[in-house]
CSV table of C-alpha atoms in Angstrom, one decimal:
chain,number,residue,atom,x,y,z
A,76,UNK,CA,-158.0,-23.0,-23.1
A,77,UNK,CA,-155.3,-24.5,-21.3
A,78,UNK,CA,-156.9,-28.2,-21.5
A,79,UNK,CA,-157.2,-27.8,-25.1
A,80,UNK,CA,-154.0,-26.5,-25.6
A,81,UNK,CA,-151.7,-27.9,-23.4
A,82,UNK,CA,-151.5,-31.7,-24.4
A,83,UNK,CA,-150.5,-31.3,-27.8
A,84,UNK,CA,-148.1,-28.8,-27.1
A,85,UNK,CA,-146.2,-31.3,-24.9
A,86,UNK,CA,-147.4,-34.4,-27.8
A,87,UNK,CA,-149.5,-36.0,-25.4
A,88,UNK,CA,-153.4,-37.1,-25.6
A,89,UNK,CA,-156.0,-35.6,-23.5
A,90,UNK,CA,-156.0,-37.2,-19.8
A,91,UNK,CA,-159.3,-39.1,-19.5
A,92,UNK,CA,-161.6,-38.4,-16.9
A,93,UNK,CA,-161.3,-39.5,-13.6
A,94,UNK,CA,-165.0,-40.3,-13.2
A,95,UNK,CA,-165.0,-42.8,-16.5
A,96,UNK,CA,-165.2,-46.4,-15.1
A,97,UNK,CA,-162.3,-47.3,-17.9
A,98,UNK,CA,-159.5,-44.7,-16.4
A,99,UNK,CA,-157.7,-47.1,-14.4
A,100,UNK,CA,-154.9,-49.6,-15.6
A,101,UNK,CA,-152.5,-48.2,-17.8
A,102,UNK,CA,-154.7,-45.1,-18.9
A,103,UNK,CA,-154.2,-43.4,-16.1
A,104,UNK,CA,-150.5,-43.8,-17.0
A,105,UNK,CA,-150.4,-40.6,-18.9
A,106,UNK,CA,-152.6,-38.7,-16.8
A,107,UNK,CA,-156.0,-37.8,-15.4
A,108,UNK,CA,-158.6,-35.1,-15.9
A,109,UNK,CA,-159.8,-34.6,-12.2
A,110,UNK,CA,-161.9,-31.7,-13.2
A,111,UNK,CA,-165.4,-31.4,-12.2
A,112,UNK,CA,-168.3,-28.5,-13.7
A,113,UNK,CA,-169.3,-26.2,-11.3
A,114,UNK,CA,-167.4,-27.5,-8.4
A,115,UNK,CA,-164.8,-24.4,-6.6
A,116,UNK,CA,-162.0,-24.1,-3.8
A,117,UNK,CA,-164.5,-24.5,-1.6
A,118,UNK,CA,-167.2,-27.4,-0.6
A,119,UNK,CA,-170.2,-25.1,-1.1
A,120,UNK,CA,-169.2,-23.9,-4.1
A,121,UNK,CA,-172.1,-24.9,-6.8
A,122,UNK,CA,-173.7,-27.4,-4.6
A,123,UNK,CA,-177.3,-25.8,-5.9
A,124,UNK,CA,-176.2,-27.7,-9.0
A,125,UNK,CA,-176.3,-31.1,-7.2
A,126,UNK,CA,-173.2,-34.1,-6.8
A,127,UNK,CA,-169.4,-32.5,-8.5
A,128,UNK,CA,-166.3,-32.9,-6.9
A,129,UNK,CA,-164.5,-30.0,-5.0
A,130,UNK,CA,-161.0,-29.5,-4.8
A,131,UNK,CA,-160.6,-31.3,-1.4
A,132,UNK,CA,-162.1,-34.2,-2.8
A,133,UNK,CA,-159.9,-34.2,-5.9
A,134,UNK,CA,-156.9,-33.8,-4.1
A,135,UNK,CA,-158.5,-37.5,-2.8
A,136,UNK,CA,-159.7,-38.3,-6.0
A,137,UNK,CA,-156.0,-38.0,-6.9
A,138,UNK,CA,-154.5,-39.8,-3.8
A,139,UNK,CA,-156.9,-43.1,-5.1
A,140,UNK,CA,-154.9,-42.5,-8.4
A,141,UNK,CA,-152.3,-42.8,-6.4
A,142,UNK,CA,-152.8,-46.2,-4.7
A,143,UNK,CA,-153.3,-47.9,-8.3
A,144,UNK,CA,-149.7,-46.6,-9.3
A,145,UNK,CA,-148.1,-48.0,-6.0
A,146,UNK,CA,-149.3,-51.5,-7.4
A,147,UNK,CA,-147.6,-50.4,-11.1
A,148,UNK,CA,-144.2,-49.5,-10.3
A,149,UNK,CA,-141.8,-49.4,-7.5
A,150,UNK,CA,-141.7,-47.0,-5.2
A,151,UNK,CA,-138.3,-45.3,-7.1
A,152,UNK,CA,-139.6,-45.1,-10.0
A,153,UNK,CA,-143.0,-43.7,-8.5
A,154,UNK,CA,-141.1,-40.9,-7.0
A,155,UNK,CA,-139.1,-40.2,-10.3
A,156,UNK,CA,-142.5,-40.5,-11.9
A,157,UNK,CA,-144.5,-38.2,-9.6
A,158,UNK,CA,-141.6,-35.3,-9.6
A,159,UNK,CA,-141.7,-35.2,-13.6
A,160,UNK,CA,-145.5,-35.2,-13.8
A,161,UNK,CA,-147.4,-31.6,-14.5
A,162,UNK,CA,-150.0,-30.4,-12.0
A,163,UNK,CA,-152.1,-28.3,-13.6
A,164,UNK,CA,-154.6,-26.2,-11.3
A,165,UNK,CA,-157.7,-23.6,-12.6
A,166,UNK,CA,-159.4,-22.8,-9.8
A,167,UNK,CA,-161.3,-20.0,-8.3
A,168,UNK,CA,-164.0,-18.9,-10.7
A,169,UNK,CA,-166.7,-20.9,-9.5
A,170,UNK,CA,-165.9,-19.8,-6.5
A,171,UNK,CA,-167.3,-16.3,-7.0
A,172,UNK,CA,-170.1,-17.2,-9.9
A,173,UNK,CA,-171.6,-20.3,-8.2
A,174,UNK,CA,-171.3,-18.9,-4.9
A,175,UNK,CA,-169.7,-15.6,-3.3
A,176,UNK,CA,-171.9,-13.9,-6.3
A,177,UNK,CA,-175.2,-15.7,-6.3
A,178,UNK,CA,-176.4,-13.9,-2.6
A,179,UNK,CA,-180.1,-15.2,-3.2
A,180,UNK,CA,-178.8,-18.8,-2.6
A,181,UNK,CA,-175.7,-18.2,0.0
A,182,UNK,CA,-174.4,-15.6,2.9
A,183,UNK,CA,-171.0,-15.2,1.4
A,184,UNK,CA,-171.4,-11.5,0.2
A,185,UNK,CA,-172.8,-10.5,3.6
A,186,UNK,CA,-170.5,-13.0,5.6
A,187,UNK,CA,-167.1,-12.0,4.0
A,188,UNK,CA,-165.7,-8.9,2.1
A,189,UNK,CA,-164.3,-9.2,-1.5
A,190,UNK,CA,-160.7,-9.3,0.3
A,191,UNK,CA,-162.3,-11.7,3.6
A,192,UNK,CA,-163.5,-14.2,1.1
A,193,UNK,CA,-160.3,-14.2,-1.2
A,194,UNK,CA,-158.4,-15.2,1.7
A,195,UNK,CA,-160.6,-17.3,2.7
A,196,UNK,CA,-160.0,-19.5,-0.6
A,197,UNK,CA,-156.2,-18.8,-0.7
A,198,UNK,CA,-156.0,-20.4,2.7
A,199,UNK,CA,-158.0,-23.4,1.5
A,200,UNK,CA,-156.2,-23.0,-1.8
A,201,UNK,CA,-152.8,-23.6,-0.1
A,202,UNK,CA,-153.6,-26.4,2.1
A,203,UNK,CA,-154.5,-28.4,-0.9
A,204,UNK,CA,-151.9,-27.6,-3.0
A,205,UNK,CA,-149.9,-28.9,0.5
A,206,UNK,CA,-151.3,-32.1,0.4
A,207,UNK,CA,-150.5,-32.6,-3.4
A,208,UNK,CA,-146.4,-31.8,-2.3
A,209,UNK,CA,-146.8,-34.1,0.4
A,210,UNK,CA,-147.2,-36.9,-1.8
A,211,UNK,CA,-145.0,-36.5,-4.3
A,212,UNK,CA,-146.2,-33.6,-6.7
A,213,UNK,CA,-143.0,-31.2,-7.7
A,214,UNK,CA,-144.5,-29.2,-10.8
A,215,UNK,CA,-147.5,-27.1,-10.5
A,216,UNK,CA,-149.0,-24.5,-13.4
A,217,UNK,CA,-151.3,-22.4,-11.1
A,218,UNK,CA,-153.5,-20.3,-13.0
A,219,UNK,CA,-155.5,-17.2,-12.1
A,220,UNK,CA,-159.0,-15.9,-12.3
A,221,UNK,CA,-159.7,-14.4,-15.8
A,222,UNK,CA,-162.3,-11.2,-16.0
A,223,UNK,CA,-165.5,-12.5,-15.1
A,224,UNK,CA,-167.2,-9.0,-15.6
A,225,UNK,CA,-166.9,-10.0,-18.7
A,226,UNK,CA,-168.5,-13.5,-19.1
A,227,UNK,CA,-172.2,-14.2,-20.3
A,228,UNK,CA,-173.4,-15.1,-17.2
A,229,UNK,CA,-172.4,-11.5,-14.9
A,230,UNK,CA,-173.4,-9.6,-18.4
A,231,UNK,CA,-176.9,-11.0,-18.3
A,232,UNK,CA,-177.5,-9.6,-14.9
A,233,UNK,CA,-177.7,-6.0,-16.7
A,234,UNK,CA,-175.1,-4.6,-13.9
A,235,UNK,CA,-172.9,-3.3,-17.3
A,236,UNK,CA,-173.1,-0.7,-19.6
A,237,UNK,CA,-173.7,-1.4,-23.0
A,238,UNK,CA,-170.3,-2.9,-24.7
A,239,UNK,CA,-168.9,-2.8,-21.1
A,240,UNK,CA,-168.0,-5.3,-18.6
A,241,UNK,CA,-169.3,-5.5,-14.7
A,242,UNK,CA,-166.6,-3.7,-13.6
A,243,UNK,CA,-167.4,-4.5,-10.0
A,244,UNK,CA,-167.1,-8.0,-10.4
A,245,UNK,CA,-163.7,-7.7,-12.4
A,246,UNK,CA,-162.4,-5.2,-9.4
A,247,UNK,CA,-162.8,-7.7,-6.6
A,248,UNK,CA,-161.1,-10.3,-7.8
A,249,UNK,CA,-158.0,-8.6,-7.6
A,250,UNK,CA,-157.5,-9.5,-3.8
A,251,UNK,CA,-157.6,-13.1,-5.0
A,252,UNK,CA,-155.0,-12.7,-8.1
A,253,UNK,CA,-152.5,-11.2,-6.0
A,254,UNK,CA,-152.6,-13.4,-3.3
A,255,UNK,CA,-152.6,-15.9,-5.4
A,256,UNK,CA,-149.3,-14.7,-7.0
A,257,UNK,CA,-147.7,-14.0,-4.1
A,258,UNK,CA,-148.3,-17.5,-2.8
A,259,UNK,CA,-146.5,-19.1,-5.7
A,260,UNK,CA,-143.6,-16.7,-4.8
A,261,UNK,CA,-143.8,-17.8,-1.5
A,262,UNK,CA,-143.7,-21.3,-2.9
A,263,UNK,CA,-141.2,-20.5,-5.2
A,264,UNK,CA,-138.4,-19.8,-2.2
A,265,UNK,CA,-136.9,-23.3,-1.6
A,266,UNK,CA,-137.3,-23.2,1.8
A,267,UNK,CA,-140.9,-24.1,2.2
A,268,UNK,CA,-141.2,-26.7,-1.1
A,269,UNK,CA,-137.7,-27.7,-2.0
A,270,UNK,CA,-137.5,-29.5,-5.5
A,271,UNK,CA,-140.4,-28.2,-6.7
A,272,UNK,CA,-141.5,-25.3,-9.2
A,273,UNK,CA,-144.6,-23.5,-9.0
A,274,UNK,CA,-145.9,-21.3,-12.3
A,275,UNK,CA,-148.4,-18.9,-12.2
A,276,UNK,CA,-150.5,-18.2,-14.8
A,277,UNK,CA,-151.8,-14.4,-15.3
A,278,UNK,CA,-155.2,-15.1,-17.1
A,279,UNK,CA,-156.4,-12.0,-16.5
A,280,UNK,CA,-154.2,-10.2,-18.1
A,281,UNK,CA,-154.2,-13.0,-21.1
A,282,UNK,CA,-157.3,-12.1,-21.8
A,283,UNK,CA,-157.8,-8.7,-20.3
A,284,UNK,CA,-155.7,-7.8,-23.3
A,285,UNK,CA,-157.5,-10.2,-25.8
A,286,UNK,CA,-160.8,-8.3,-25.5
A,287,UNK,CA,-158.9,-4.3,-25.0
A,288,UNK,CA,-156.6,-4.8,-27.8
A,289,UNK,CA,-158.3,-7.4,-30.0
A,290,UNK,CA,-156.4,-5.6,-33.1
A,291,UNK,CA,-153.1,-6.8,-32.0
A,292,UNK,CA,-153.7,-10.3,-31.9
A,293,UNK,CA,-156.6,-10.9,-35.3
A,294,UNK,CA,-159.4,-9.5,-36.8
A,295,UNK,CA,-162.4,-9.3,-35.1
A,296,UNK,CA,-166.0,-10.3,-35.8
A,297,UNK,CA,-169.3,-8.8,-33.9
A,298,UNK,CA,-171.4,-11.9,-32.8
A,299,UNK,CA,-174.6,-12.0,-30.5
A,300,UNK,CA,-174.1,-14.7,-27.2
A,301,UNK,CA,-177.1,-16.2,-25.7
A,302,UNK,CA,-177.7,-13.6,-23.3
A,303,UNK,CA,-178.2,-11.2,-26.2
A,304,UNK,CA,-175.5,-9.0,-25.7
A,305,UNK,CA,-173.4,-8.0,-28.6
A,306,UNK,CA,-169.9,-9.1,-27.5
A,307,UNK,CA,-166.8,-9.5,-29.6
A,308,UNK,CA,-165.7,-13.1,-31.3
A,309,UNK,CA,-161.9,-13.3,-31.9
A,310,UNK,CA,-160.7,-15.8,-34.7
A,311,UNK,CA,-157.2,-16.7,-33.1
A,312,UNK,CA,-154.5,-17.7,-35.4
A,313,UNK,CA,-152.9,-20.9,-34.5
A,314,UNK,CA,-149.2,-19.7,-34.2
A,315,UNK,CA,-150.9,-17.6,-31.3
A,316,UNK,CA,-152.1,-20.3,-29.1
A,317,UNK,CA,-152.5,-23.9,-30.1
A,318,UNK,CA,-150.5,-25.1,-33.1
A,319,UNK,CA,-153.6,-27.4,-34.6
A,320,UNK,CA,-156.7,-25.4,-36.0
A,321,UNK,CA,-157.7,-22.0,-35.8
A,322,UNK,CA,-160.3,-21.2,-33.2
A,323,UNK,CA,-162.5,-18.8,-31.5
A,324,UNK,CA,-162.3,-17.1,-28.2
A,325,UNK,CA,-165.5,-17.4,-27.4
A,326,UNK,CA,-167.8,-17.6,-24.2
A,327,UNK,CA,-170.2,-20.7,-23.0
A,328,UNK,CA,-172.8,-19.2,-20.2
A,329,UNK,CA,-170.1,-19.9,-17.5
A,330,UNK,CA,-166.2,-19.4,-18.8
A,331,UNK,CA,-164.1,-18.1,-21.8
A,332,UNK,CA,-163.3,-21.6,-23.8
C-alpha cells in the first residue's frame, strides 16, 4: 500500500529497482526501490527461499547508490540532496512469517520469547537505520507490523476460528510495535539525530480497523482467497487512499497489498 500510494501522492514515478542492470545514471536520480521478497531485519530471515537481500545488505545496497551520486554532484549539493530525500522503511513481517514462525525450519521460537526476539530485531533495526543517518539520510517514514493473524498464509495453518484471525500471532507482535514506536520517539528528541525527522507509521491499527469496522470506510464484498477461507474484500474509494483508481484491499499468500 504505501509503494503504490506514495509516489503519486508526492507526483513522482515509481523508484526502479535497485537490482535492474538499467538503474544507474540519472534513474536513480529520483530514487531507488531497494526492496527485496522475503528478505527481513535479519540475515536468516527467508533464506529457505534462496539469494534476497536483507536489510544489512540494503543499507549497502544503498551506500553503492551512493558512490554513483558522489560522481553526479558536488558534495553540497549531495548533502542538500540526501537531507530532502524520503526514507521509506517496512520491515519486520518477514521477520516472524519466514522465520520466528516457521519452527520446522529455524530455533527462533525455542531460542527467543515473542518479546526476546522483538528486541532482538529492534536492536538490529536501529543500527541500520544508524548507518543510513550517518551518511546523510534526515527523513525516515518507519512503518509498523500490520495483523498477521490475519493474512492467508497464518489462516491456512487452521490455528483460527472460523471468520477469526490467529490471535496468537497478532498478540505477539505487540512487543515489536511498541518498541518500534518508542524508538522513533527516541529518535525524534534532537539530541541523538539532530536535523532529522522520523515518522511512524501505525499499520496495525490502519488496518486493524479496516477489517473490524469495514462499514465505516466502503461496502464490503465476501470473496474466497486461495487458502479457502472466506475472508472479507474491501472496495476502497479513492479519496480514502490513493487519489488514482479504486482498489481492493486484498491479500496475496504473504501481505495485505
Amino acid at each position: 500500500m504505501v509503494y503504490f500510494c506514495v509516489h503519486p501522492k508526492l507526483g513522482i514515478p515509481a523508484p526502479p529497482p535497485y537490482a535492474d542492470p538499467t538503474t544507474t545514471g540519472p534513474r536513480i536520480v529520483g530514487g531507488v526501490n531497494y526492496a527485496s521478497a522475503a528478505a527481513g531485519i535479519l540475515d536468516e530471515t527467508g533464506q529457505h527461499y534462496g539469494y534476497r537481500y536483507s536489510l544489512s545488505q540494503q543499507v549497502i545496497n544503498f551506500e553503492n547508490t551512493l558512490s554513483q551520486l558522489r560522481t553526479m554532484m558536488s558534495g553540497t549539493n549531495l548533502t542538500q540532496y540526501l537531507s530532502t530525500s524520503l526514507a521509506v522503511m517496512v520491515f519486520g513481517s518477514n521477520d516472524y512469517i519466514n522465520y520466528y514462525l516457521l519452527p520446522s525450519l529455524y530455533p527462533s521460537t525455542v531460542t527467543y520469547t515473542p518479546s526476546a526476539f522483538a528486541n532482538l530485531l529492534l536492536n538490529h533495526y536501529a543500527r541500520q537505520i544508524q548507518a543510513l543517518y550517518s551518511v546523510g539520510l534526515r527523513k525516515f517514514f518507519i512503518a509498523g507490523i500490520g495483523p498477521l493473524g490475519c493474512i492467508p498464509n497464518q489462516l491456512a495453518t487452521g490455528q483460527a476460528l472460523p471468520g477469526r484471525c490467529v490471535d496468537y500471532v497478532n498478540q505477539i507482535l505487540g512487543s515489536f510495535n511498541e518498541g518500534l514506536r518508542s524508538l522513533v520517539t527516541i529518535f525524534n528528541n534532537g539530541t541523538t539525530h539532530p536535523g532529522a525527522i522520523f515518522v511512524y507509521g501505525n499499520t496495525y491499527g490502519i488496518f486493524g480497523d479496516i477489517l473490524n469496522n469495514p462499514a465505516a470506510y466502503v461496502r464490503a464484498k465476501e470473496n474466497h482467497n486461495y487458502t479457502k477461507h472466506k475472508l472479507t474484500s474491501l472496495l476502497i474509494e479513492e479519496a480514502l487512499f490513493c487519489a488514482v483508481l479504486l482498489s481492493y484491499m486484498v491479500s496475496n499468500f504473504f501481505h495485505k497489498v
